């Protein structure tokens, strides 16, 4: 059968089928766009080349945010999780987050199945070699097979494949991941279009054989005893305890081996092969030994890659040292004395675009309808990639339909914090989300992502009506229950005072509102439930009510801050502003404003190096021109 133009014409082409590409492709296809997802290797769709895990502080909340917007990462994590736990349970709600160990192969297969079964989505193999643009607007993508796919928009989600190069000791070879081709020509295509690229590096530990591990010398870490789930669309469940993780530590001998063979390192060796910067918050073991020279040991988490494989991942032993050094180093660790390496550790260096070349929509400033998402923007982590992917997919589709874009505020989502950081502040190292990056983290919790973001997911057609209605009803129920608990008065009695004293708080000697008691540390609704004439039965409702009441003072102050902040965000800077015409701007600020083209006064204020006096001058200039 002859091919037709329909085989090569799409609304949106997504380059890459990693965590960003999956979310971008699904969001576009669900929005009604005829979408092509191009992958170099269709057997590694949604691959987890580093740690086979999803979640953790901030990152776990991002997975929930993607889910609340209508994305896939949380659902597939729940389907393929083999070990799951809630982290930071002894701390406040702002830093609690889920983390799940996934079955790497099952996760990939499930993601591929989802893509293959999505209406409007076409999954094909191919290495993108060129972005085609005419008159400053993207028109298609060429592949190494000689195909030319015409499209109205393109989303680049290439991960570590742009100019990818792998290092094991002094040996180097071109690859996007171990055993997979890099995308060399695409880097050159982007440079020709005018994009500024730089290089970062990341790495991954060795995989070792299960039968060669002595687990009796390690500390066991089982899955949680309570039912848990990442997705709002999954039924929380208790996982079997047959896939534990294990904890051990490096020691003085380990560190001595590393120091002895540093001369063979591509990063620290006599012949330095890697000149780019690696992730600060996920450093190699060489980095740890050198930068924390006073530390006697470092944790090593020994984690299963899946149920149907004998490979284990050594979380904490990422390295690019030679194979023989890796083997000696690993065997110096307690419980790994007889370890057999199945796959060696390696470092990978890759191209990324300087992200200040993007708008907050993730569309490029240079080429219209060309979007970038994920590690190609200088980030690290599957969850960060997924968060960018769904935003790029939503916005590319919205623009083609003539609709307003989705730009999440810093006060609305960690995804908003991340994208604002990228496009406003840029990156000088692989970017990783941390709870400390979010000014309003108490409002950006694990438990309330659906309350924050479901409205957007529904607006862009990614969330079903029934779920949206449930969230609206929940929001109303929370307000109703808070008002009701503020009206319930509890009189002093031995029963209530014994409860309070058992919780480590003081007794009451006069009538007190139930809501007021809930504001005390260590006092939970469960403790006071018997004194509520209409006890709250639904767990999720109870948790929201309790958290909102307990942190009401902090939340109200944050809301006032956000209100002041939003006034600056709403002070829009026109696209066609001539910064040379703005009087009294310093040369440094003028150059930065011309380069980054901020959308608002609020965004301009967050550009590093912009002086307060220049913000005042710019704001005054805009006000005068609006009044004319």
GROMACS .gro file of C-alpha atoms in nm, residues 49-53 55 59 99 200-205 207 267-268 277-289 291-292 298-299 301 303 313-320 346-348 350 375 379-384 429-434 437:
model
   62
   49UNK     CA    1   1.787   0.464   3.307
   50UNK     CA    2   1.899   0.578   3.649
   51UNK     CA    3   1.713   0.496   3.970
   52UNK     CA    4   1.401   0.284   3.903
   53UNK     CA    5   1.196   0.496   4.141
   55UNK     CA    6   0.892   1.045   4.396
   59UNK     CA    7   0.946   1.535   4.321
   99UNK     CA    8   0.843   0.755   4.694
  200UNK     CA    9   2.584   1.899   3.142
  201UNK     CA   10   2.675   1.557   3.271
  202UNK     CA   11   2.498   1.302   3.485
  203UNK     CA   12   2.572   0.945   3.581
  204UNK     CA   13   2.433   0.616   3.701
  205UNK     CA   14   2.564   0.336   3.927
  207UNK     CA   15   2.385  -0.292   3.835
  267UNK     CA   16   3.629   1.407   3.548
  268UNK     CA   17   3.925   1.426   3.789
  277UNK     CA   18   2.894   2.030   3.540
  278UNK     CA   19   2.706   1.745   3.707
  279UNK     CA   20   2.407   1.745   3.945
  280UNK     CA   21   2.487   1.891   4.287
  281UNK     CA   22   2.209   1.699   4.462
  282UNK     CA   23   2.288   1.360   4.308
  283UNK     CA   24   2.669   1.359   4.299
  284UNK     CA   25   2.895   1.073   4.200
  285UNK     CA   26   3.074   0.885   4.477
  286UNK     CA   27   3.398   1.053   4.359
  287UNK     CA   28   3.239   1.394   4.418
  288UNK     CA   29   3.124   1.289   4.765
  289UNK     CA   30   3.466   1.157   4.866
  291UNK     CA   31   3.397   1.737   4.851
  292UNK     CA   32   3.311   1.575   5.186
  298UNK     CA   33   2.813   0.740   5.269
  299UNK     CA   34   2.482   0.556   5.246
  301UNK     CA   35   2.070   0.189   4.899
  303UNK     CA   36   1.732  -0.153   4.532
  313UNK     CA   37   2.067  -0.083   4.160
  314UNK     CA   38   2.332   0.072   4.389
  315UNK     CA   39   2.177   0.406   4.478
  316UNK     CA   40   2.457   0.628   4.608
  317UNK     CA   41   2.742   0.470   4.413
  318UNK     CA   42   2.713   0.660   4.085
  319UNK     CA   43   3.058   0.672   3.926
  320UNK     CA   44   3.253   0.701   3.601
  346UNK     CA   45   2.898   0.535   3.365
  347UNK     CA   46   2.875   0.911   3.321
  348UNK     CA   47   2.692   1.066   3.026
  350UNK     CA   48   2.489   1.576   2.673
  375UNK     CA   49   1.627   1.727   3.060
  379UNK     CA   50   1.675   1.973   3.454
  380UNK     CA   51   1.734   1.634   3.614
  381UNK     CA   52   1.477   1.379   3.727
  382UNK     CA   53   1.183   1.192   3.578
  383UNK     CA   54   0.924   1.395   3.768
  384UNK     CA   55   1.067   1.732   3.662
  429UNK     CA   56   2.403   2.307   3.701
  430UNK     CA   57   2.144   2.031   3.640
  431UNK     CA   58   1.826   2.165   3.802
  432UNK     CA   59   1.651   1.958   4.065
  433UNK     CA   60   1.334   2.053   4.248
  434UNK     CA   61   1.366   2.090   4.625
  437UNK     CA   62   1.284   2.634   4.620
   0.00000   0.00000   0.00000
